[in-house]
Tab-separated table of C-alpha atoms in Angstrom:
chain	number	residue	atom	x	y	z
J	4	UNK	CA	107.480	-158.462	10.300
J	5	UNK	CA	104.186	-156.972	9.544
J	6	UNK	CA	101.806	-160.045	8.481
J	7	UNK	CA	101.444	-161.335	4.754
J	8	UNK	CA	98.204	-163.122	5.631
J	9	UNK	CA	95.121	-161.089	6.284
J	10	UNK	CA	91.601	-163.046	5.572
J	11	UNK	CA	88.578	-163.602	7.863
J	12	UNK	CA	88.445	-166.766	9.250
J	13	UNK	CA	85.086	-167.516	10.228
J	14	UNK	CA	84.164	-165.452	12.528
J	15	UNK	CA	87.851	-164.204	13.286
J	16	UNK	CA	89.684	-162.281	11.922
J	17	UNK	CA	93.366	-163.334	11.162
J	18	UNK	CA	96.958	-161.773	10.462
J	19	UNK	CA	99.658	-164.215	10.510
J	20	UNK	CA	102.810	-165.588	9.146
J	21	UNK	CA	102.340	-169.051	8.247
J	22	UNK	CA	104.346	-170.611	5.217
J	23	UNK	CA	102.341	-170.014	2.189
J	24	UNK	CA	102.341	-173.522	1.195
J	25	UNK	CA	100.615	-174.836	4.149
J	26	UNK	CA	97.779	-176.385	3.206
J	27	UNK	CA	94.250	-175.500	4.572
J	28	UNK	CA	93.362	-178.503	6.450
J	29	UNK	CA	96.804	-179.008	8.112
J	30	UNK	CA	96.394	-175.061	9.150
J	31	UNK	CA	92.486	-175.808	10.725
J	32	UNK	CA	93.205	-178.849	12.199
J	33	UNK	CA	96.414	-178.070	13.478
J	34	UNK	CA	97.098	-174.681	14.050
J	35	UNK	CA	93.669	-173.472	14.758
J	36	UNK	CA	91.941	-176.560	16.788
J	37	UNK	CA	88.672	-177.076	14.265
J	38	UNK	CA	89.015	-180.777	13.731
J	39	UNK	CA	85.392	-180.366	12.497
J	40	UNK	CA	87.091	-180.376	8.649
J	41	UNK	CA	87.968	-184.170	8.445
J	42	UNK	CA	91.034	-185.494	6.628
J	43	UNK	CA	90.466	-188.597	4.515
J	44	UNK	CA	91.681	-188.942	1.327
J	45	UNK	CA	93.892	-186.051	1.271
J	46	UNK	CA	93.363	-185.682	-2.581
J	47	UNK	CA	90.603	-183.897	-2.706
J	48	UNK	CA	88.683	-187.210	-3.630
J	49	UNK	CA	86.321	-187.941	-0.903
J	50	UNK	CA	85.379	-184.477	-0.051
J	51	UNK	CA	85.392	-184.962	3.881
J	52	UNK	CA	87.567	-182.287	3.937
J	53	UNK	CA	85.184	-179.342	2.236
J	54	UNK	CA	85.216	-175.781	3.014
J	55	UNK	CA	83.837	-172.907	1.582
J	56	UNK	CA	86.478	-169.815	0.706
J	57	UNK	CA	84.394	-166.736	-0.063
J	58	UNK	CA	85.638	-163.806	-2.117
J	59	UNK	CA	84.561	-160.164	-3.295
J	60	UNK	CA	83.103	-159.775	-5.721
J	61	UNK	CA	81.166	-156.194	-6.489
J	62	UNK	CA	79.286	-155.878	-3.915
J	63	UNK	CA	78.801	-159.155	-2.517
J	64	UNK	CA	80.910	-162.302	-1.490
J	65	UNK	CA	80.788	-165.497	-3.135
J	66	UNK	CA	81.312	-168.365	-1.547
J	67	UNK	CA	82.696	-171.330	-3.296
J	68	UNK	CA	83.356	-175.325	-2.025
J	69	UNK	CA	86.582	-175.914	-1.957
J	70	UNK	CA	88.760	-179.459	-0.420
J	71	UNK	CA	91.129	-178.099	1.688
J	72	UNK	CA	93.739	-180.518	1.509
J	73	UNK	CA	94.699	-178.851	-1.928
J	74	UNK	CA	94.323	-175.549	-1.153
J	75	UNK	CA	97.188	-173.206	0.004
J	76	UNK	CA	97.146	-171.187	2.777
J	77	UNK	CA	98.607	-168.165	1.311
J	78	UNK	CA	95.552	-168.013	-0.820
J	79	UNK	CA	93.531	-167.260	1.923
J	80	UNK	CA	94.639	-163.727	1.506
J	81	UNK	CA	91.498	-161.019	1.046
J	82	UNK	CA	89.834	-163.697	1.232
J	83	UNK	CA	86.911	-165.704	3.865
J	84	UNK	CA	87.408	-169.290	4.991
J	85	UNK	CA	84.192	-170.357	6.462
J	86	UNK	CA	84.687	-174.185	8.095
J	87	UNK	CA	81.809	-176.491	9.938
J	88	UNK	CA	82.104	-174.526	12.917
J	89	UNK	CA	81.360	-171.302	11.499
J	90	UNK	CA	78.135	-172.285	10.415
J	91	UNK	CA	77.010	-172.777	13.876
J	92	UNK	CA	73.505	-172.217	15.924
J	93	UNK	CA	72.369	-172.456	19.139
J	94	UNK	CA	70.204	-175.028	16.799
J	95	UNK	CA	70.167	-177.082	14.192
J	96	UNK	CA	70.357	-175.432	10.574
J	97	UNK	CA	67.941	-176.506	7.689
J	98	UNK	CA	70.859	-178.831	6.293
J	99	UNK	CA	71.337	-180.435	9.475
J	100	UNK	CA	68.087	-180.656	10.313
J	101	UNK	CA	67.274	-182.542	7.236
J	102	UNK	CA	70.300	-184.926	7.413
J	103	UNK	CA	69.543	-185.829	11.389
J	104	UNK	CA	65.501	-185.993	10.213
J	105	UNK	CA	65.960	-188.090	7.406
J	106	UNK	CA	69.052	-190.453	8.804
J	107	UNK	CA	71.185	-188.780	6.153
J	108	UNK	CA	74.543	-189.456	9.021
J	109	UNK	CA	76.010	-192.786	10.233
J	110	UNK	CA	79.616	-192.442	11.227
J	111	UNK	CA	79.487	-188.963	10.439
J	112	UNK	CA	83.098	-188.838	9.019
J	113	UNK	CA	81.500	-187.417	5.797
J	114	UNK	CA	78.883	-185.101	7.254
J	115	UNK	CA	80.677	-181.715	7.724
J	116	UNK	CA	81.568	-181.365	4.497
J	117	UNK	CA	78.469	-182.421	3.383
J	118	UNK	CA	76.576	-180.103	5.523
J	119	UNK	CA	79.098	-177.597	4.426
J	120	UNK	CA	78.633	-177.635	0.605
J	121	UNK	CA	74.710	-177.629	0.942
J	122	UNK	CA	74.883	-174.647	3.031
J	123	UNK	CA	76.804	-173.260	0.558
J	124	UNK	CA	74.327	-174.194	-2.032
J	125	UNK	CA	71.808	-172.744	0.058
J	126	UNK	CA	73.696	-169.065	-0.039
J	127	UNK	CA	73.675	-168.504	-3.658
J	128	UNK	CA	70.626	-166.367	-4.619
J	129	UNK	CA	70.798	-167.202	-8.530
J	130	UNK	CA	70.287	-170.897	-7.851
J	131	UNK	CA	66.578	-172.706	-6.589
J	132	UNK	CA	66.813	-175.653	-5.100
J	133	UNK	CA	66.965	-178.379	-7.442
J	134	UNK	CA	67.674	-181.997	-7.666
J	135	UNK	CA	70.068	-181.339	-10.418
J	136	UNK	CA	71.345	-178.097	-8.346
J	137	UNK	CA	71.862	-180.772	-5.155
J	138	UNK	CA	73.784	-183.748	-7.432
J	139	UNK	CA	75.876	-181.259	-8.280
J	140	UNK	CA	77.224	-179.568	-5.322
J	141	UNK	CA	77.467	-182.993	-3.933
J	142	UNK	CA	79.202	-184.389	-6.374
J	143	UNK	CA	82.453	-184.808	-4.893
J	144	UNK	CA	81.725	-186.415	-1.894
J	145	UNK	CA	81.749	-189.954	-1.039
J	146	UNK	CA	80.110	-191.238	1.885
J	147	UNK	CA	80.539	-195.378	2.524
J	148	UNK	CA	78.412	-196.480	4.998
J	149	UNK	CA	74.837	-194.069	4.488
J	150	UNK	CA	74.381	-194.575	1.279
J	151	UNK	CA	72.997	-192.246	-0.958
J	152	UNK	CA	69.389	-192.833	-0.801
J	153	UNK	CA	69.049	-190.831	2.078
J	154	UNK	CA	70.784	-187.953	1.143
J	155	UNK	CA	68.284	-187.219	-1.878
J	156	UNK	CA	65.798	-187.568	0.660
J	157	UNK	CA	67.173	-185.265	2.912
J	158	UNK	CA	66.965	-183.076	0.155
J	159	UNK	CA	63.221	-183.543	-0.538
J	160	UNK	CA	63.374	-182.552	3.350
J	161	UNK	CA	65.686	-179.301	3.321
J	162	UNK	CA	63.069	-177.838	-0.174
J	163	UNK	CA	59.934	-178.147	2.480
J	164	UNK	CA	61.815	-175.838	5.112
J	165	UNK	CA	63.906	-173.556	2.766
J	166	UNK	CA	61.553	-173.044	-0.460
J	167	UNK	CA	63.062	-170.339	-2.486
J	168	UNK	CA	64.246	-168.744	0.429
J	169	UNK	CA	67.951	-168.469	-0.764
J	170	UNK	CA	70.892	-166.189	-0.604
J	171	UNK	CA	72.979	-164.914	2.445
J	172	UNK	CA	70.821	-162.298	2.579
J	173	UNK	CA	67.673	-164.981	3.454
J	174	UNK	CA	69.180	-167.135	5.044
J	175	UNK	CA	70.335	-165.002	7.926
J	176	UNK	CA	67.019	-163.152	8.106
J	177	UNK	CA	65.261	-166.692	8.726
J	178	UNK	CA	67.760	-167.673	11.283
J	179	UNK	CA	69.924	-170.274	9.143
J	180	UNK	CA	72.488	-168.887	9.239
J	181	UNK	CA	75.257	-166.102	11.586
J	182	UNK	CA	74.262	-163.030	11.108
J	183	UNK	CA	78.282	-162.424	10.931
J	184	UNK	CA	77.958	-163.006	6.945
J	185	UNK	CA	76.358	-159.520	6.470
J	186	UNK	CA	79.113	-157.531	7.781
J	187	UNK	CA	81.731	-159.821	5.353
J	188	UNK	CA	81.876	-157.432	2.535
J	189	UNK	CA	82.838	-154.606	4.075
J	190	UNK	CA	85.160	-156.580	6.327
J	191	UNK	CA	86.839	-157.595	3.089
J	192	UNK	CA	87.121	-154.529	1.118
J	193	UNK	CA	89.050	-153.365	4.454
J	194	UNK	CA	92.339	-155.958	3.817
J	195	UNK	CA	94.967	-154.265	1.613
J	196	UNK	CA	95.972	-156.162	-1.327
J	197	UNK	CA	98.310	-158.977	-1.019
J	198	UNK	CA	102.629	-157.704	-0.760
J	199	UNK	CA	104.710	-159.623	-3.663
J	200	UNK	CA	107.314	-161.281	-1.564
J	201	UNK	CA	111.032	-160.615	-2.832
J	202	UNK	CA	112.711	-163.298	-5.382
J	203	UNK	CA	111.738	-164.305	-8.691
J	204	UNK	CA	109.392	-166.400	-9.659
J	205	UNK	CA	111.269	-168.646	-11.321
J	206	UNK	CA	113.014	-169.356	-8.349
J	207	UNK	CA	110.638	-170.479	-6.596
J	208	UNK	CA	107.926	-173.356	-7.157
J	209	UNK	CA	104.696	-171.838	-8.881
J	210	UNK	CA	101.108	-173.004	-7.931
J	211	UNK	CA	98.170	-172.583	-9.273
J	212	UNK	CA	95.390	-174.433	-8.524
J	213	UNK	CA	96.988	-176.695	-6.678
J	214	UNK	CA	95.213	-180.234	-7.568
J	215	UNK	CA	98.220	-182.172	-9.011
J	216	UNK	CA	100.853	-180.978	-7.283
J	217	UNK	CA	100.021	-181.266	-3.974
J	218	UNK	CA	98.699	-185.092	-4.465
J	219	UNK	CA	101.958	-185.451	-5.770
J	220	UNK	CA	104.836	-183.691	-3.637
J	221	UNK	CA	101.694	-182.440	-0.966
J	222	UNK	CA	104.191	-183.280	1.988
J	223	UNK	CA	107.333	-181.153	0.965
J	224	UNK	CA	105.653	-177.714	-0.089
J	225	UNK	CA	104.598	-176.574	3.289
J	226	UNK	CA	108.397	-175.462	3.774
J	227	UNK	CA	108.988	-174.729	-0.134
J	228	UNK	CA	109.672	-170.915	-1.589
J	229	UNK	CA	106.697	-171.375	-3.335
J	230	UNK	CA	105.150	-168.918	-5.623
J	231	UNK	CA	100.922	-168.801	-5.554
J	232	UNK	CA	99.811	-167.597	-8.722
J	233	UNK	CA	95.884	-166.980	-7.346
J	234	UNK	CA	96.765	-164.534	-5.214
J	235	UNK	CA	97.008	-162.292	-8.221
J	236	UNK	CA	93.993	-162.688	-10.133
J	237	UNK	CA	95.248	-160.082	-13.180
J	238	UNK	CA	95.560	-163.719	-15.102
J	239	UNK	CA	91.818	-164.530	-14.893
J	240	UNK	CA	89.188	-163.550	-16.619
J	241	UNK	CA	87.818	-164.549	-20.137
J	242	UNK	CA	86.628	-162.092	-23.268
J	243	UNK	CA	86.125	-161.235	-27.021
J	244	UNK	CA	88.802	-159.404	-28.766
J	245	UNK	CA	89.432	-159.194	-32.209
J	246	UNK	CA	89.162	-163.204	-33.602
J	247	UNK	CA	89.595	-164.980	-30.226
J	248	UNK	CA	88.643	-165.584	-26.754
J	249	UNK	CA	90.971	-164.552	-24.512
J	250	UNK	CA	91.229	-166.870	-21.679
J	251	UNK	CA	93.312	-166.032	-18.911
J	252	UNK	CA	95.636	-168.848	-18.011
J	253	UNK	CA	94.193	-168.923	-14.224
J	254	UNK	CA	90.378	-169.293	-15.183
J	255	UNK	CA	89.202	-172.673	-13.524
J	256	UNK	CA	87.426	-175.316	-14.808
J	257	UNK	CA	83.946	-174.162	-13.594
J	258	UNK	CA	84.112	-170.391	-14.557
J	259	UNK	CA	84.938	-172.051	-18.329
J	260	UNK	CA	81.845	-173.939	-18.105
J	261	UNK	CA	79.885	-171.110	-16.735
J	262	UNK	CA	81.217	-168.578	-19.083
J	263	UNK	CA	78.245	-167.438	-21.630
J	264	UNK	CA	81.023	-166.836	-24.294
J	265	UNK	CA	82.061	-169.976	-24.079
J	266	UNK	CA	78.704	-171.880	-24.104
J	267	UNK	CA	78.531	-170.041	-26.827
J	268	UNK	CA	81.261	-171.772	-28.727
J	269	UNK	CA	81.005	-175.038	-27.145
J	270	UNK	CA	77.106	-175.045	-25.963
J	271	UNK	CA	77.567	-178.786	-24.192
J	272	UNK	CA	80.396	-177.093	-22.106
J	273	UNK	CA	78.874	-177.821	-18.802
J	274	UNK	CA	78.166	-180.994	-19.652
J	275	UNK	CA	81.644	-181.922	-20.470
J	276	UNK	CA	82.982	-180.020	-16.671
J	277	UNK	CA	80.777	-183.005	-14.959
J	278	UNK	CA	83.028	-185.379	-16.572
J	279	UNK	CA	86.381	-183.929	-16.011
J	280	UNK	CA	86.105	-183.122	-12.018
J	281	UNK	CA	84.228	-182.748	-8.966
J	282	UNK	CA	82.721	-178.725	-8.288
J	283	UNK	CA	85.812	-178.600	-5.657
J	284	UNK	CA	88.263	-179.308	-8.112
J	285	UNK	CA	86.665	-177.739	-10.989
J	286	UNK	CA	86.413	-174.629	-8.490
J	287	UNK	CA	90.431	-174.732	-7.906
J	288	UNK	CA	91.952	-176.484	-11.186
J	289	UNK	CA	93.332	-174.059	-14.122
J	290	UNK	CA	92.776	-174.151	-17.253
J	291	UNK	CA	97.449	-173.213	-17.517
J	292	UNK	CA	97.854	-175.987	-14.699
J	293	UNK	CA	95.778	-178.530	-17.019
J	294	UNK	CA	98.330	-177.124	-19.723
J	295	UNK	CA	101.145	-176.832	-18.075
J	296	UNK	CA	100.792	-180.147	-15.990
J	297	UNK	CA	101.484	-181.907	-19.885
J	298	UNK	CA	99.734	-184.897	-18.561
J	299	UNK	CA	98.785	-187.313	-21.986
J	300	UNK	CA	95.174	-187.778	-20.821
J	301	UNK	CA	94.309	-183.932	-19.708
J	302	UNK	CA	90.838	-183.911	-20.229
J	303	UNK	CA	90.905	-179.639	-21.051
J	304	UNK	CA	93.659	-179.936	-22.845
J	305	UNK	CA	92.455	-182.880	-25.107
J	306	UNK	CA	89.124	-180.298	-25.622
J	307	UNK	CA	91.432	-177.437	-26.017
J	308	UNK	CA	93.228	-179.345	-29.031
J	309	UNK	CA	90.249	-179.890	-30.859
J	310	UNK	CA	89.239	-176.425	-30.505
J	311	UNK	CA	92.939	-175.348	-32.588
J	312	UNK	CA	93.760	-173.372	-29.207
J	313	UNK	CA	96.736	-170.849	-28.990
J	314	UNK	CA	99.067	-170.302	-25.558
J	315	UNK	CA	100.336	-166.980	-24.660
J	316	UNK	CA	103.819	-167.561	-23.211
J	317	UNK	CA	105.210	-164.682	-20.866
J	318	UNK	CA	108.726	-164.193	-19.366
J	319	UNK	CA	108.603	-160.525	-18.140
J	320	UNK	CA	107.840	-158.303	-20.879
J	321	UNK	CA	108.504	-160.596	-23.740
J	322	UNK	CA	106.015	-162.646	-25.486
J	323	UNK	CA	105.747	-166.143	-27.610
J	324	UNK	CA	102.169	-167.708	-28.780
J	325	UNK	CA	102.674	-170.827	-29.646
J	326	UNK	CA	99.752	-173.176	-31.083
J	327	UNK	CA	98.802	-175.837	-27.985
J	328	UNK	CA	99.050	-178.945	-30.970
J	329	UNK	CA	103.276	-177.353	-30.630
J	330	UNK	CA	103.918	-176.891	-27.075
J	331	UNK	CA	104.255	-180.782	-26.547
J	332	UNK	CA	107.730	-182.281	-26.964
J	333	UNK	CA	107.231	-185.779	-25.380
J	334	UNK	CA	106.672	-187.064	-22.173
J	335	UNK	CA	106.304	-183.980	-19.620
J	336	UNK	CA	108.856	-181.697	-22.072
J	337	UNK	CA	107.094	-178.426	-23.184
J	338	UNK	CA	107.695	-175.513	-25.558
J	339	UNK	CA	109.012	-173.252	-22.778
J	340	UNK	CA	111.666	-171.323	-21.709
J	341	UNK	CA	113.355	-171.146	-17.758
J	342	UNK	CA	111.593	-168.224	-16.269
J	343	UNK	CA	108.474	-168.626	-18.592
J	344	UNK	CA	104.877	-168.468	-17.351
J	345	UNK	CA	101.713	-169.476	-19.511
J	346	UNK	CA	99.661	-166.116	-19.280
J	347	UNK	CA	96.832	-167.257	-21.366
J	348	UNK	CA	94.523	-169.379	-23.935
J	349	UNK	CA	93.191	-168.255	-27.253
J	350	UNK	CA	90.157	-169.425	-29.026
J	351	UNK	CA	89.325	-169.068	-32.674
J	352	UNK	CA	85.973	-167.258	-32.201
J	353	UNK	CA	85.218	-169.118	-35.564
J	354	UNK	CA	84.906	-172.161	-33.965
J	355	UNK	CA	81.919	-171.439	-33.116
J	356	UNK	CA	80.640	-172.333	-36.553
J	357	UNK	CA	81.725	-175.965	-35.656
J	358	UNK	CA	80.196	-179.047	-34.088
J	359	UNK	CA	81.989	-179.978	-31.341
J	360	UNK	CA	82.257	-183.229	-29.101
J	361	UNK	CA	83.780	-184.693	-25.796
J	362	UNK	CA	84.323	-188.488	-25.309
J	363	UNK	CA	86.146	-190.054	-22.099
J	364	UNK	CA	86.539	-193.604	-20.423
J	365	UNK	CA	87.480	-194.022	-16.912
J	366	UNK	CA	86.699	-196.519	-14.590
J	367	UNK	CA	84.201	-194.269	-13.032
J	368	UNK	CA	81.883	-191.794	-15.076
J	369	UNK	CA	82.844	-189.293	-13.305
J	370	UNK	CA	85.429	-187.721	-11.341
J	371	UNK	CA	87.983	-190.296	-12.517
J	372	UNK	CA	90.977	-189.485	-14.908
J	373	UNK	CA	90.421	-191.267	-18.108
J	374	UNK	CA	91.754	-194.382	-19.594
J	375	UNK	CA	91.342	-192.910	-23.224
J	376	UNK	CA	89.298	-189.365	-23.917
J	377	UNK	CA	88.477	-187.736	-27.226
J	378	UNK	CA	87.794	-184.608	-28.776
J	379	UNK	CA	86.377	-183.921	-31.945
J	380	UNK	CA	85.173	-180.193	-34.249
J	381	UNK	CA	83.601	-180.798	-37.379
J	382	UNK	CA	82.099	-178.462	-40.220
J	383	UNK	CA	80.373	-179.633	-43.212
J	384	UNK	CA	79.132	-177.782	-45.916
J	385	UNK	CA	75.243	-178.496	-46.761
J	386	UNK	CA	76.163	-181.072	-49.208
J	387	UNK	CA	77.086	-183.067	-46.292
J	388	UNK	CA	80.684	-182.853	-46.686
J	389	UNK	CA	83.498	-182.431	-44.400
J	390	UNK	CA	85.506	-179.021	-44.904
J	391	UNK	CA	87.191	-178.378	-41.351
J	392	UNK	CA	88.263	-181.303	-38.739
J	393	UNK	CA	90.265	-181.170	-35.895
J	394	UNK	CA	90.875	-184.990	-33.598
J	395	UNK	CA	92.653	-185.006	-30.626
J	396	UNK	CA	92.737	-188.222	-28.219
J	397	UNK	CA	94.306	-188.744	-24.419
J	398	UNK	CA	96.195	-191.801	-23.055
J	399	UNK	CA	97.055	-193.252	-25.942
J	400	UNK	CA	100.853	-191.861	-26.533
J	401	UNK	CA	102.952	-190.078	-24.745
J	402	UNK	CA	101.329	-186.146	-25.099
J	403	UNK	CA	98.200	-185.054	-25.121
J	404	UNK	CA	97.982	-185.927	-29.096
J	405	UNK	CA	96.887	-184.239	-31.906
J	406	UNK	CA	95.520	-186.585	-34.519
J	407	UNK	CA	97.272	-184.609	-37.965
J	408	UNK	CA	96.917	-187.257	-40.125
J	409	UNK	CA	93.351	-188.506	-39.354
J	410	UNK	CA	91.928	-184.723	-39.813
J	411	UNK	CA	93.453	-183.955	-42.412
J	412	UNK	CA	92.329	-187.563	-43.669
J	413	UNK	CA	88.521	-186.214	-42.980
J	414	UNK	CA	88.646	-182.930	-44.486
J	415	UNK	CA	86.729	-182.857	-48.174
J	416	UNK	CA	85.199	-186.405	-47.521
J	417	UNK	CA	81.720	-187.135	-46.784
J	418	UNK	CA	79.808	-187.992	-44.036
J	419	UNK	CA	79.592	-191.699	-43.823
J	420	UNK	CA	80.300	-194.322	-42.371
J	421	UNK	CA	82.870	-195.081	-44.708
J	422	UNK	CA	84.367	-192.300	-44.109
J	423	UNK	CA	84.354	-193.311	-40.374
J	424	UNK	CA	86.142	-196.339	-39.871
J	425	UNK	CA	88.756	-194.732	-42.944
J	426	UNK	CA	89.721	-191.989	-40.056
J	427	UNK	CA	89.732	-194.785	-37.682
J	428	UNK	CA	92.534	-196.709	-39.731
J	429	UNK	CA	94.515	-193.418	-39.464
J	430	UNK	CA	93.937	-192.833	-36.289
J	431	UNK	CA	95.552	-196.229	-35.415
J	432	UNK	CA	98.490	-195.585	-37.362
J	433	UNK	CA	99.081	-192.253	-35.307
J	434	UNK	CA	98.394	-193.639	-31.790
J	435	UNK	CA	101.118	-195.600	-29.745
J	436	UNK	CA	99.684	-196.955	-25.978
J	437	UNK	CA	101.136	-198.642	-23.539
J	438	UNK	CA	99.892	-201.120	-21.075
J	439	UNK	CA	98.919	-199.531	-17.469
J	440	UNK	CA	97.479	-199.210	-14.338
J	441	UNK	CA	94.382	-198.022	-16.644
J	442	UNK	CA	94.279	-200.488	-19.565
J	443	UNK	CA	95.854	-202.833	-21.430
J	444	UNK	CA	97.165	-201.062	-25.319
J	445	UNK	CA	94.784	-203.203	-27.218
J	446	UNK	CA	92.016	-202.091	-24.756
J	447	UNK	CA	93.348	-198.508	-25.303
J	448	UNK	CA	93.072	-198.431	-29.432
J	449	UNK	CA	89.533	-200.475	-28.604
J	450	UNK	CA	88.663	-197.173	-26.768
J	451	UNK	CA	90.097	-194.770	-29.565
J	452	UNK	CA	87.718	-196.510	-31.911
J	453	UNK	CA	84.623	-196.538	-30.385
J	454	UNK	CA	85.268	-193.034	-29.044
J	455	UNK	CA	85.663	-191.768	-32.817
J	456	UNK	CA	82.684	-193.611	-33.735
J	457	UNK	CA	80.678	-192.235	-30.820
J	458	UNK	CA	81.795	-188.444	-31.806
J	459	UNK	CA	80.050	-188.633	-35.263
J	460	UNK	CA	77.248	-190.720	-34.114
J	461	UNK	CA	76.275	-188.196	-31.247
J	462	UNK	CA	76.917	-184.719	-34.231
J	463	UNK	CA	75.421	-186.990	-36.891
J	464	UNK	CA	72.613	-189.086	-35.888
J	465	UNK	CA	70.619	-188.822	-38.878
J	466	UNK	CA	73.630	-189.925	-41.374
J	467	UNK	CA	75.150	-192.607	-38.902
J	468	UNK	CA	73.992	-194.943	-36.230
J	469	UNK	CA	75.918	-197.427	-34.039
J	470	UNK	CA	74.512	-200.203	-35.749
J	471	UNK	CA	76.150	-199.430	-38.718
J	472	UNK	CA	79.721	-200.473	-37.417
J	473	UNK	CA	78.212	-203.521	-35.683
J	474	UNK	CA	76.448	-206.230	-36.507
J	475	UNK	CA	73.471	-205.406	-34.500
J	476	UNK	CA	70.141	-207.158	-35.701
């Protein structure tokens, strides 16, 4: 039987028939005996298992950091998988040198993943080395013993060594990256497209980014019959068409936040995406998966509800377009027919005329599941009267909740503290939080109030301030 998978692992060409649902982490450690990639949490939180995945885009290979504990082997076809071993030189590269000389490693368990991420950062030609850039690329790494101050010092050391010499060609030229990286574009071009497997997709378990299903059901997936959507990228991409911005369901959160058309509609989208997850997870998690997973506190869904999104459900050649707010029927229950796949999300371009704000409260400011999250879209006229309003809240009902009555209440009213208090009263009638591990029902009601206030004080600081709602002298 011909090999189903064909990819490059470091400097080695791989053809194999591994189960497509097998985790990349397990494949590396158990099949290839490349144990530099560490197994930590196996939930995508710690970053110890970080690898780089290179994908051909035009004439170049673009490398992105991902957690190998949440990525199936079946998605590697046509790609370049880079582990810490694949970065080895006869001497320390600039990242390793900076970490060693600044004492930024102690037990060393997290260090391989950190080296991989920072090297991936240096490989980006469009990103000069900055403190914010290092913070962004290290956001998905936990270091329990050394702490982060020495990593900040390593950044300063790294900048002195590398200067402006970033990008694969420059790194190879200076002897900081193995020369085989220059051959990867041509090597990947020679790999034929993936072969479609037999069997209807509805009879197999569908995997998109895998960032939730591998946490919940990771042990059974290697032996399961799976359909990996990301092998067939026709559901990726963002484009304007008529009155809508059309977003492929396989578009990742990182792609969403970086796309200029999305940034036109939601100017602070990158800031909001940073609240959602680490860079490694944003490189994997898909918009479609976030919607279909139907979590009541899905960050992406809450924002999309406020943006009046529609979803396209498809089975064969048949399509249905559903307002996102009508998709959810109950806890983990969807208006989805057997065999249907969500293929696209549509945003009306008219939301670009509105003011949009997203807030999230969790035990950690970032990289955590929300206790309560909320998004709002408002358009006011010249007199300060609200003409359009859409408010959504997560974590306060069995479904991601669009506050229909509260949104209607806001329309036609002036943007004042009195209007906000009235909206809060309406919201309290619409939500039905329960007490759970993320907080009591009363706490979630309080958070809902606070987030609604935060929306208005952030969007209209000249009209109202936090002190308008509390007895602050």
